[in-house]
mmCIF file of C-alpha atoms in Angstrom:
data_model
loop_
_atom_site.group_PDB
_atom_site.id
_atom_site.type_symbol
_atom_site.label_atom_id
_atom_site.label_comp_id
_atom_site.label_asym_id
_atom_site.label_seq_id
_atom_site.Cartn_x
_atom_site.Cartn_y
_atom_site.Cartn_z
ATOM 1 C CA UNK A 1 0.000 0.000 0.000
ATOM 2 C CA UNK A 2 2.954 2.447 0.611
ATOM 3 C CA UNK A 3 4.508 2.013 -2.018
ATOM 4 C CA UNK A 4 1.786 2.554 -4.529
ATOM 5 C CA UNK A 5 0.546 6.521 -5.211
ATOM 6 C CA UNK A 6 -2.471 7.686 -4.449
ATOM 7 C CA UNK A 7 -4.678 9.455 -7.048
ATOM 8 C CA UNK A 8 -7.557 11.849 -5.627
ATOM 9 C CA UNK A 9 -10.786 11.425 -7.652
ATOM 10 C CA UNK A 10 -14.166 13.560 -6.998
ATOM 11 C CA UNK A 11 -16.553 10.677 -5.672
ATOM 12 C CA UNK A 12 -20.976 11.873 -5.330
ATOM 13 C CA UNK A 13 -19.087 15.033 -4.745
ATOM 14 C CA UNK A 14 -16.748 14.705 -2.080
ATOM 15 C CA UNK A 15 -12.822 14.152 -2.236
ATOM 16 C CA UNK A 16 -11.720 10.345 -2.459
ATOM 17 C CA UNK A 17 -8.252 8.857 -2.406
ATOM 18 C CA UNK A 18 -7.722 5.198 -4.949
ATOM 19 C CA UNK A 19 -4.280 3.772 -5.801
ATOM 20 C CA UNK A 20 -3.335 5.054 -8.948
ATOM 21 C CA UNK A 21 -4.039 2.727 -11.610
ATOM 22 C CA UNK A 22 -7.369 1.454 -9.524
ATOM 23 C CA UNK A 23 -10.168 0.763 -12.026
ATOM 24 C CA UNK A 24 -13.391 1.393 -11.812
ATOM 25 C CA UNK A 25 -14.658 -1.714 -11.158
ATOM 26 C CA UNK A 26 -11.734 -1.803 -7.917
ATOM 27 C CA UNK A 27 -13.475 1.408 -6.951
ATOM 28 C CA UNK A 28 -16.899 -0.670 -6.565
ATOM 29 C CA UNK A 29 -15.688 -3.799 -4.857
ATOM 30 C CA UNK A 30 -13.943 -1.900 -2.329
ATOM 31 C CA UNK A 31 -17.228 0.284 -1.375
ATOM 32 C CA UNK A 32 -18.909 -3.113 -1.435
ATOM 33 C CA UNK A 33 -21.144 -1.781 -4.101
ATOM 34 C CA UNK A 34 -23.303 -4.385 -6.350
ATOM 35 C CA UNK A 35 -22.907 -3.395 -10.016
ATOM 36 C CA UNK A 36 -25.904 -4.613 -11.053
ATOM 37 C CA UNK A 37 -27.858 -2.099 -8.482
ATOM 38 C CA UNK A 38 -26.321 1.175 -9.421
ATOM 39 C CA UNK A 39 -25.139 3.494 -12.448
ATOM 40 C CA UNK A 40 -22.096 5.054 -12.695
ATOM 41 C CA UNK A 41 -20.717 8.137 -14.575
ATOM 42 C CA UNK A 42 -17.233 9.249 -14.851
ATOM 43 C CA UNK A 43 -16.493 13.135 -15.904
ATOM 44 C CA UNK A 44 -20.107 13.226 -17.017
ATOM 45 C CA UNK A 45 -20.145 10.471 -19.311
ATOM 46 C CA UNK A 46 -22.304 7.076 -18.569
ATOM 47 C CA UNK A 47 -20.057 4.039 -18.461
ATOM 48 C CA UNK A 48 -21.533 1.273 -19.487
ATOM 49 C CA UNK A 49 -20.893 -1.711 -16.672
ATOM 50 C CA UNK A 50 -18.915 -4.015 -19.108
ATOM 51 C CA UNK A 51 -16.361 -1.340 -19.686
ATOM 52 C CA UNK A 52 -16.181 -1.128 -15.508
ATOM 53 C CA UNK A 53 -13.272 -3.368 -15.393
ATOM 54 C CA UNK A 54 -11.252 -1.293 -17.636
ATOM 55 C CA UNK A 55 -11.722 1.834 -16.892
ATOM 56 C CA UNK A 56 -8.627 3.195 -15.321
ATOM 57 C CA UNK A 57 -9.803 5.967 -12.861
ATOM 58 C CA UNK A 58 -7.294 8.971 -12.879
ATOM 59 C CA UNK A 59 -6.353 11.994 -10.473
ATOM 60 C CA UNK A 60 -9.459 14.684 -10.805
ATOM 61 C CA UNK A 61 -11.808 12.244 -12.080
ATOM 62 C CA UNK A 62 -15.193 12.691 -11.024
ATOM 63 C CA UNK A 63 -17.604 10.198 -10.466
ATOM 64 C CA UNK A 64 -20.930 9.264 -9.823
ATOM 65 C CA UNK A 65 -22.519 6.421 -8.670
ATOM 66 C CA UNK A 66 -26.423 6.686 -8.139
ATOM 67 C CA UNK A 67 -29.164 3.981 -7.236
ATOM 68 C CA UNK A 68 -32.382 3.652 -7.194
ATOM 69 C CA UNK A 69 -34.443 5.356 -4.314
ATOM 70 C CA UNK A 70 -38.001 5.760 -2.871
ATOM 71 C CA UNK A 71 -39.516 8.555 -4.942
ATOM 72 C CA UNK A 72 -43.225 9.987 -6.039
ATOM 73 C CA UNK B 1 -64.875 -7.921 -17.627
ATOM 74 C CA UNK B 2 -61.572 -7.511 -19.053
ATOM 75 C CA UNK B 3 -60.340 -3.520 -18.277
ATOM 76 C CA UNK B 4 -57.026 -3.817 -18.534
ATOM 77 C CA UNK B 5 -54.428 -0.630 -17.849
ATOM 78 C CA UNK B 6 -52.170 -0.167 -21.125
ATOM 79 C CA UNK B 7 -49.230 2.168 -21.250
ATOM 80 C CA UNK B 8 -46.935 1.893 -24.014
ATOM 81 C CA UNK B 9 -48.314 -1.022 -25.183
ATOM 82 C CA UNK B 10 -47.473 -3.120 -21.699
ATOM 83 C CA UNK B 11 -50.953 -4.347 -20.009
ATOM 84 C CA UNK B 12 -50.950 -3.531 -16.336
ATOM 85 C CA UNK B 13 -54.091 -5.222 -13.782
ATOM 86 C CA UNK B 14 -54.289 -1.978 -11.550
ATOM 87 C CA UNK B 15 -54.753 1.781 -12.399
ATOM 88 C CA UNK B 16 -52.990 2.592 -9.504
ATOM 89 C CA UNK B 17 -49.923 3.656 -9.653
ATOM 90 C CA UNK B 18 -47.938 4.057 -6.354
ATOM 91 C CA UNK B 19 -44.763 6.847 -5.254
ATOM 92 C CA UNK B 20 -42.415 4.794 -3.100
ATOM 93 C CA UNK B 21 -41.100 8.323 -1.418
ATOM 94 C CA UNK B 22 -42.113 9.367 2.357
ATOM 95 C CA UNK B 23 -41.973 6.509 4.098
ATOM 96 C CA UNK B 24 -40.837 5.469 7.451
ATOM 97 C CA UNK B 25 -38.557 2.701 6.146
ATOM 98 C CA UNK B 26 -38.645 0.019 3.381
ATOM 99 C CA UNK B 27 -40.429 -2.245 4.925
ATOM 100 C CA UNK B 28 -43.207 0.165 5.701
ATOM 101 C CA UNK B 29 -42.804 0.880 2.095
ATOM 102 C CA UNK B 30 -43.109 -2.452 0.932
ATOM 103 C CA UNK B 31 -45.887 -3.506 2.882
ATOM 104 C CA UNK B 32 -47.881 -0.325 1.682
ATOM 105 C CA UNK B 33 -47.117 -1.324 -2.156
ATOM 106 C CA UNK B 34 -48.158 -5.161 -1.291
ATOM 107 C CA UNK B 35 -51.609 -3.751 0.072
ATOM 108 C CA UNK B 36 -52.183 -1.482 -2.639
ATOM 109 C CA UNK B 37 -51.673 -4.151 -5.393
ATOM 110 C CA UNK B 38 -50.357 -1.377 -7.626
ATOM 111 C CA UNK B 39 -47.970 -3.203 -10.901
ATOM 112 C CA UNK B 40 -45.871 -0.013 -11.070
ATOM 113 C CA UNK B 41 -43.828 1.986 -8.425
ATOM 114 C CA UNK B 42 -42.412 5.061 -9.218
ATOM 115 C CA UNK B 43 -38.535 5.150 -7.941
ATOM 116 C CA UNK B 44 -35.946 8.101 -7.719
ATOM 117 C CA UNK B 45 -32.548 8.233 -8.389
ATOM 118 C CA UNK B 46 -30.041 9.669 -6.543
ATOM 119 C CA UNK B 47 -26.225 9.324 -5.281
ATOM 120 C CA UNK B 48 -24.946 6.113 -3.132
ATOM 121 C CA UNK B 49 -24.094 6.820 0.314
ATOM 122 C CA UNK B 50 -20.400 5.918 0.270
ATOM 123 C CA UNK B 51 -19.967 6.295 3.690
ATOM 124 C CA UNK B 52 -22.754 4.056 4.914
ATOM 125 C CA UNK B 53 -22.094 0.478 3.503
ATOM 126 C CA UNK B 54 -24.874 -1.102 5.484
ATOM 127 C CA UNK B 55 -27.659 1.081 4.162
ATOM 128 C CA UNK B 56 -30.952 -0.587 3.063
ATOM 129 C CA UNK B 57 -31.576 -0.633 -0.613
ATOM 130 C CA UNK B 58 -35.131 -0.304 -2.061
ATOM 131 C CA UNK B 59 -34.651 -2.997 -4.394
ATOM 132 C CA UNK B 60 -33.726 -6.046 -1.923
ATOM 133 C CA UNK B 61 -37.675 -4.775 -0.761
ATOM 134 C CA UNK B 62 -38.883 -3.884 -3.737
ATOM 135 C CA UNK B 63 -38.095 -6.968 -6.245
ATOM 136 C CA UNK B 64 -37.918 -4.856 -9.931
ATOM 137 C CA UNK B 65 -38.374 -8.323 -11.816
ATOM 138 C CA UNK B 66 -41.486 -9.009 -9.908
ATOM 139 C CA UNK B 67 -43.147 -5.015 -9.850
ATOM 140 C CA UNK B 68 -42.074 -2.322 -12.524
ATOM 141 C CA UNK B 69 -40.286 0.506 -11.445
ATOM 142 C CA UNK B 70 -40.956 4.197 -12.745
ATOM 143 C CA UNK B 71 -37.338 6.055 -12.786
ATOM 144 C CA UNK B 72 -38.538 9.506 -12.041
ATOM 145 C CA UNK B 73 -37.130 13.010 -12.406
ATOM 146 C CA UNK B 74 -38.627 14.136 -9.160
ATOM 147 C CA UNK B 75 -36.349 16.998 -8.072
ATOM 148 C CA UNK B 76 -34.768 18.319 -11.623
ATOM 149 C CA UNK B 77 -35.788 22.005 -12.653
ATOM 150 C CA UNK B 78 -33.591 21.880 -15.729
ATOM 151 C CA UNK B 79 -33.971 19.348 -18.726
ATOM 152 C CA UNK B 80 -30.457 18.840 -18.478
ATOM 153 C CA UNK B 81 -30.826 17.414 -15.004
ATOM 154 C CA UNK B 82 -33.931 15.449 -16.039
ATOM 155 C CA UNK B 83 -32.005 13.920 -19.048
ATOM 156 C CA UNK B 84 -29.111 12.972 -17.177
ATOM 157 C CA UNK B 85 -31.300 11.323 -14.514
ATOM 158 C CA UNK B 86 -33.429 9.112 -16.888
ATOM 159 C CA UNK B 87 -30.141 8.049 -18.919
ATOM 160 C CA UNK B 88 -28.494 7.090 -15.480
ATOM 161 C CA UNK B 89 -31.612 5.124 -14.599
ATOM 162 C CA UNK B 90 -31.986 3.616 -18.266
ATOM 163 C CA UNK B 91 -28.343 2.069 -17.682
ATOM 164 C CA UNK B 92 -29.156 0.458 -13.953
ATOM 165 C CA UNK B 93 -31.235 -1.617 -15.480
ATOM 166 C CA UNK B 94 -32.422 -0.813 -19.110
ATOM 167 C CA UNK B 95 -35.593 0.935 -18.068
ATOM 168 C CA UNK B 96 -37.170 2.334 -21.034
ATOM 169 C CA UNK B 97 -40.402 3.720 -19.510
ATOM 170 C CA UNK B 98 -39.758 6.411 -17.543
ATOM 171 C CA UNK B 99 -41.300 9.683 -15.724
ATOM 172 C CA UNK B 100 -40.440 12.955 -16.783
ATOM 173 C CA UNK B 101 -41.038 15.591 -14.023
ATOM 174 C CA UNK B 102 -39.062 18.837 -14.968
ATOM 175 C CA UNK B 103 -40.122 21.556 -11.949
ATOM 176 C CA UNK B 104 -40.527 25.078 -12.620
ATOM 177 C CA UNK B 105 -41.042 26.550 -9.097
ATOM 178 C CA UNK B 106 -39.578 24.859 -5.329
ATOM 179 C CA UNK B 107 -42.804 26.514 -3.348
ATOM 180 C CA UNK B 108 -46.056 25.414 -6.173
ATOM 181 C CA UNK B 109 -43.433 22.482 -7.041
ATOM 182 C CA UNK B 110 -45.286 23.528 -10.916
ATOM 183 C CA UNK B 111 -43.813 21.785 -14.115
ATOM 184 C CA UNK B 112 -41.869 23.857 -16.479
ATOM 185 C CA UNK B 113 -43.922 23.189 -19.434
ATOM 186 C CA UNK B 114 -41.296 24.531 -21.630
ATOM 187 C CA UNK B 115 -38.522 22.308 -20.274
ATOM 188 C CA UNK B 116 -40.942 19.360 -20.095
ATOM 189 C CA UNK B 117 -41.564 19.732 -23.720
ATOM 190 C CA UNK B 118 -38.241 19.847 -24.759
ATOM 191 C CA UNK B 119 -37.409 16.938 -22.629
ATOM 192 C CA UNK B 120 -39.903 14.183 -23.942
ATOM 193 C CA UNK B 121 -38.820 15.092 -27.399
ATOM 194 C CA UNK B 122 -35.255 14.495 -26.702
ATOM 195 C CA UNK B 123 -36.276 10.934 -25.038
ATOM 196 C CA UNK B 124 -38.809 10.094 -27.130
ATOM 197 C CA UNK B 125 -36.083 10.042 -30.074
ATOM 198 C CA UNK B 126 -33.888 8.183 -27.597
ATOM 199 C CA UNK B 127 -36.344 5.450 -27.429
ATOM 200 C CA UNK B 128 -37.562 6.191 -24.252
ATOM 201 C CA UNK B 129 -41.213 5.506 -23.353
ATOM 202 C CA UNK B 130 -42.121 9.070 -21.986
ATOM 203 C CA UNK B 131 -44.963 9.137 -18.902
ATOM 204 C CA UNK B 132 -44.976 13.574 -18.129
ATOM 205 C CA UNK B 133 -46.584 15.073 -15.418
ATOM 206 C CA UNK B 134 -47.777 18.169 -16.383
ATOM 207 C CA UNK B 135 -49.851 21.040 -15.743
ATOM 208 C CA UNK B 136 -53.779 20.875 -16.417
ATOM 209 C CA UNK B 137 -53.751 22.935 -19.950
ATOM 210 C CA UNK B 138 -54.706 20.926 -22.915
ATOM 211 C CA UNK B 139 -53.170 22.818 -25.089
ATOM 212 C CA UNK B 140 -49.891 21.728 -23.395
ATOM 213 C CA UNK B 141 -51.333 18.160 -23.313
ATOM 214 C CA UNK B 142 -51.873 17.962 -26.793
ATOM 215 C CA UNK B 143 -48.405 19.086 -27.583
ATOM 216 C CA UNK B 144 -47.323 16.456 -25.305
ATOM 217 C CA UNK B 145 -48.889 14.091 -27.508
ATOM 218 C CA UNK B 146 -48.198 15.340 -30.339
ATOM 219 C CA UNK B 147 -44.008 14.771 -29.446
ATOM 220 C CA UNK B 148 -44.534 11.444 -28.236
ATOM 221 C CA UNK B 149 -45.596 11.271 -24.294
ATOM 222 C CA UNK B 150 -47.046 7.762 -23.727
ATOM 223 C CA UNK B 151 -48.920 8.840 -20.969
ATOM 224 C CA UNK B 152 -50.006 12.564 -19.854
ATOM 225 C CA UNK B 153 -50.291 13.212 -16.147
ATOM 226 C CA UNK B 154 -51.407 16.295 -15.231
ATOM 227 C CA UNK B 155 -51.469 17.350 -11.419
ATOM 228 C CA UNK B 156 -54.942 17.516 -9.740
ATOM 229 C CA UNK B 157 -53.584 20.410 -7.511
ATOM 230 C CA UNK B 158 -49.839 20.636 -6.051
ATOM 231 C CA UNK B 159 -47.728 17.682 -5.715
ATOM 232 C CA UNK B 160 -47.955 16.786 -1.714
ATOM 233 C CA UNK B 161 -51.119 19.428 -1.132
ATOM 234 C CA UNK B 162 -53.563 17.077 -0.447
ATOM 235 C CA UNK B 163 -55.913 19.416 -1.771
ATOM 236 C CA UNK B 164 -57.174 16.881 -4.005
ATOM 237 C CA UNK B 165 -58.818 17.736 -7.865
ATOM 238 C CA UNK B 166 -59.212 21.113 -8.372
ATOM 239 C CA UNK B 167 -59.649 21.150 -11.666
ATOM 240 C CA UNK B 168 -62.323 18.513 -12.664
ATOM 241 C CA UNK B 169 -62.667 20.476 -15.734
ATOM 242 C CA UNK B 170 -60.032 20.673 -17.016
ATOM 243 C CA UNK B 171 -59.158 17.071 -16.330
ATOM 244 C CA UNK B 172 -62.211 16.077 -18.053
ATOM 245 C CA UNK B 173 -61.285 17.930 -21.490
ATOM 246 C CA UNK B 174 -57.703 16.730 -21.175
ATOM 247 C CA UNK B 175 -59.352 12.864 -20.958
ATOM 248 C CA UNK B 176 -61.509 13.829 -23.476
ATOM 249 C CA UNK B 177 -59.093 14.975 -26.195
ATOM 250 C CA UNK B 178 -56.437 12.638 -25.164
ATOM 251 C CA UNK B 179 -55.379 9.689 -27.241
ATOM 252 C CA UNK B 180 -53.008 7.955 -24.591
ATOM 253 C CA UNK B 181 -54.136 6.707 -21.129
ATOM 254 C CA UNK B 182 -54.651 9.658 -18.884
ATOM 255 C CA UNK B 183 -53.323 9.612 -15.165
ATOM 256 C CA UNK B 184 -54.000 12.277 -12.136
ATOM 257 C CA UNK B 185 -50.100 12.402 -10.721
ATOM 258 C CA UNK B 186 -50.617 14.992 -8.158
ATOM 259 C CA UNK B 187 -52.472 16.469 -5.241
ATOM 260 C CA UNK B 188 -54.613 13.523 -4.288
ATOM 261 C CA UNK B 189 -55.664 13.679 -1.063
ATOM 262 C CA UNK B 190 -57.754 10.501 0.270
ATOM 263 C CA UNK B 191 -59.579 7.979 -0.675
ATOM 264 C CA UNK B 192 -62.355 10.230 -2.219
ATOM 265 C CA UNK B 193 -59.911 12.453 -4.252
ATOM 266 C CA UNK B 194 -58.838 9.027 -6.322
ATOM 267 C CA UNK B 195 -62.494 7.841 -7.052
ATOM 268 C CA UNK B 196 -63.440 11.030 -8.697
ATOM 269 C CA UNK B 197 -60.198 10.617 -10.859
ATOM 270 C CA UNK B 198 -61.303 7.345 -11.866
ATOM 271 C CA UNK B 199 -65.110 8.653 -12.276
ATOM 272 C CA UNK B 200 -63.966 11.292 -14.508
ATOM 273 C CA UNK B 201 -62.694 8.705 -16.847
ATOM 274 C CA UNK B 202 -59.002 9.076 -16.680
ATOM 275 C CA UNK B 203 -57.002 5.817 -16.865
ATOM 276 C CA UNK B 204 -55.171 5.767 -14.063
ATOM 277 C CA UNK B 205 -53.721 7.780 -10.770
ATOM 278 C CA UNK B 206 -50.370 7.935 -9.264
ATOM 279 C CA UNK B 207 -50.518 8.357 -5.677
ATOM 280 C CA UNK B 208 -47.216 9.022 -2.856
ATOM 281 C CA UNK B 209 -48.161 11.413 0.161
ATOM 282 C CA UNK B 210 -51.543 10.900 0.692
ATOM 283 C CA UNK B 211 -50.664 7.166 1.343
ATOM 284 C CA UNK B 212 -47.279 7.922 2.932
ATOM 285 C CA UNK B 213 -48.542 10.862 5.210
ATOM 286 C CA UNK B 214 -51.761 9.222 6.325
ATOM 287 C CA UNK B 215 -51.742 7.309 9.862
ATOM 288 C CA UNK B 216 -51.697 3.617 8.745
ATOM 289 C CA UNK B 217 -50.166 4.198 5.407
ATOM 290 C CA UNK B 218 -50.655 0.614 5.054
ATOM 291 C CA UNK B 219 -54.353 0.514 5.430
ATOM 292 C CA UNK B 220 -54.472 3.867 3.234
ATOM 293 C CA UNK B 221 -52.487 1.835 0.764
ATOM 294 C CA UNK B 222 -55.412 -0.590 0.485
ATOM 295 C CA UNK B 223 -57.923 2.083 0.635
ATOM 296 C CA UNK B 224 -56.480 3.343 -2.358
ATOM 297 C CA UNK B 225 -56.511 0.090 -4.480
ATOM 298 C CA UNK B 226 -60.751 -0.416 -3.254
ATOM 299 C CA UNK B 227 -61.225 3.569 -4.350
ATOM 300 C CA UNK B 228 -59.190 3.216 -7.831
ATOM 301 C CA UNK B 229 -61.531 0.115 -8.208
ATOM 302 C CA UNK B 230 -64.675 1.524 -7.442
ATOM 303 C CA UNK B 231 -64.101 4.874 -9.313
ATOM 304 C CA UNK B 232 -63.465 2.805 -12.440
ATOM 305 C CA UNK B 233 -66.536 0.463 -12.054
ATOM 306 C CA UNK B 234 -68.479 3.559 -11.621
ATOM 307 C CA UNK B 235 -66.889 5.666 -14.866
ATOM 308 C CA UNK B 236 -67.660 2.245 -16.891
ATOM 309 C CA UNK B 237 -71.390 1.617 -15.512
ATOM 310 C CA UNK B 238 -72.112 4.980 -16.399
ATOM 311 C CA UNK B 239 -73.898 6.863 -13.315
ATOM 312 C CA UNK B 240 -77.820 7.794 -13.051
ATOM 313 C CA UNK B 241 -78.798 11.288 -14.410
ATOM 314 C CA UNK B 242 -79.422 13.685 -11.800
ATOM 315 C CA UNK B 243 -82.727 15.126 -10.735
ATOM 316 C CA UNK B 244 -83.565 18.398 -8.768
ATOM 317 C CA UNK B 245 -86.670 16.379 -7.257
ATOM 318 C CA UNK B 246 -86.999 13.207 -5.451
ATOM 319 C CA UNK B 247 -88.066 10.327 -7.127
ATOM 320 C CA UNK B 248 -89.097 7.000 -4.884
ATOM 321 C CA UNK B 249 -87.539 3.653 -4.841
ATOM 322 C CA UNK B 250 -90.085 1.481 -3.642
ATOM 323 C CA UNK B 251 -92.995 1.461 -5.787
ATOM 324 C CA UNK B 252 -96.019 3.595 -5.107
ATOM 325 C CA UNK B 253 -99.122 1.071 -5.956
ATOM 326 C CA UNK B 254 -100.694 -1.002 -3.809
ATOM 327 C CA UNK B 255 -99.736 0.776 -0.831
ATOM 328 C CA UNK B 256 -101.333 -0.487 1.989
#
């Protein structure tokens, strides 16, 4: 863990350390987040969830993940 | 007698359509959906708690495979923000009908007719199936229509009043020149408020506070699914004509 750099993304709005190189499908597991209940954007773009596993976040990314909530 | 509820070509059993916001938990919400036998829930979407990993989520109550959810916009005063929303919720789980609120005041909690116009074009084209709750002008309804809506919902009176339908005629003339199922979204109050709805002919209502903010939301819930019946029985039987005099029910000969 030391010896790997940290890169500081925008997560729901709020400052949030990875390991560089971290995709965003790392990002998930380790906020114990079911892909199959949410949606995710990065820098404003949808990503679609097969492409999850690829996508390398970066420093000043911003993401999104939203879910489904009670609503009228 | 077969009086099936279609929207967007789907067939749905009840005309009652149920907001899953206001509740005291999931479980309250859950049992108030099971009692109101309503097919379709409407659901909002909004940002994951990242610091609470334990927190609830509506679908392990609500099971989307077994009741269809209604992404809403509920919230959005832009139709930027009510685009975004409906793509997010069209890629959680490929949910193609969807319900377009775009607000154009925080106190009436009004549409923005302009916005919401421009919005269900834009989703219509991307193959979104386009439910819009909207103010009580036909001339708005029918341009609804006219850019693709599969459902027009204009409020009764303000979303979360209470204050029940205000506007019976314009409601009427929207049902009337309507060529897609017409729902009451808004303003419904109690039991009472949803029969007239249903006795005015519209298709359908969509009901959240006055089943959430009630005492036993539960037993409102179920109130709700007998007064959604009864209203439509009573549109489709077609009422007596009223009379300014009385007219009696027992016969008059041979009176003893």
């Amino acid at each position: 863990m030391n010896n790997l750099n940290v890169a500081k993304i925008q997560l729901n709005g709020d400052p949030y350390k990875i390991n560089e190189g971290d995709s965003l499908e790392k990002l998930l597991i380790s906020l114990k987040i079911q892909k199959g209940k949410v949606a995710v954007e990065v820098n404003g773009h949808i990503v679609e969830r097969k492409k999850y596993e690829n996508l390398i976040l970066n420093n000043d990314d911003k993401v999104e993940i939203v879910q489904f909530i009670g609503g009228g | 007698m077969e009086d099936n509820f279609i929207i967007a070509n789907k067939s749905f059993n009840s005309r009652l359509i149920v907001g899953t916001g206001k509740y005291k938990d999931f479980q309250e919400t859950a049992n108030a959906v099971k009692k109101s036998q309503a097919d379709i829930v409407t659901v909002a979407v909004r940002r994951v708690n990242i610091l609470d990993k334990n927190q609830p989520l509506l679908m392990d109550y609500l099971d989307p495979k077994k009741i269809t959810y209604l992404p809403n916009t509920a919230g959005c005063f832009t139709s930027e923000d009510a685009l975004r929303t409906l793509r997010l919720a069209r890629e959680m789980g490929d949910w193609k009908l969807v319900k377009l609120e775009v607000l154009g005041d925080k106190k009436t909690l009004y549409p923005n007719m302009i916005e919401t116009i421009k919005s269900t074009e834009v989703l219509v084209k991307e193959g979104f199936e386009v439910m819009v709750y909207c103010t009580d002008d036909p001339i708005m309804t029918k341009r609804l229509e006219e850019v693709g809506a599969c459902a027009i919902m204009p409020l009764g009176s303000p979303i979360g009043s209470g204050l029940g339908i205000q506007n019976t005629t314009n409601i009427k003339i929207i049902k009337e020149q309507s060529s897609v199922p017409v729902i009451v979204d808004a303003g419904l109050g109690t039991a009472s408020d949803a029969t007239i709805a249903m006795e005015l002919g519209c298709d359908g209502v969509l009901i959240n506070t006055a089943i959430a903010e009630s005492r036993n939301p539960v037993l409102m819930a179920e109130s709700m699914r007998y007064a959604v019946i009864a209203g439509r029985k009573s549109f489709l039987a077609e009422r007596m004509k009223k009379r300014n005099y009385g007219r009696a029910s027992s016969p008059e000969k041979n009176l003893i």
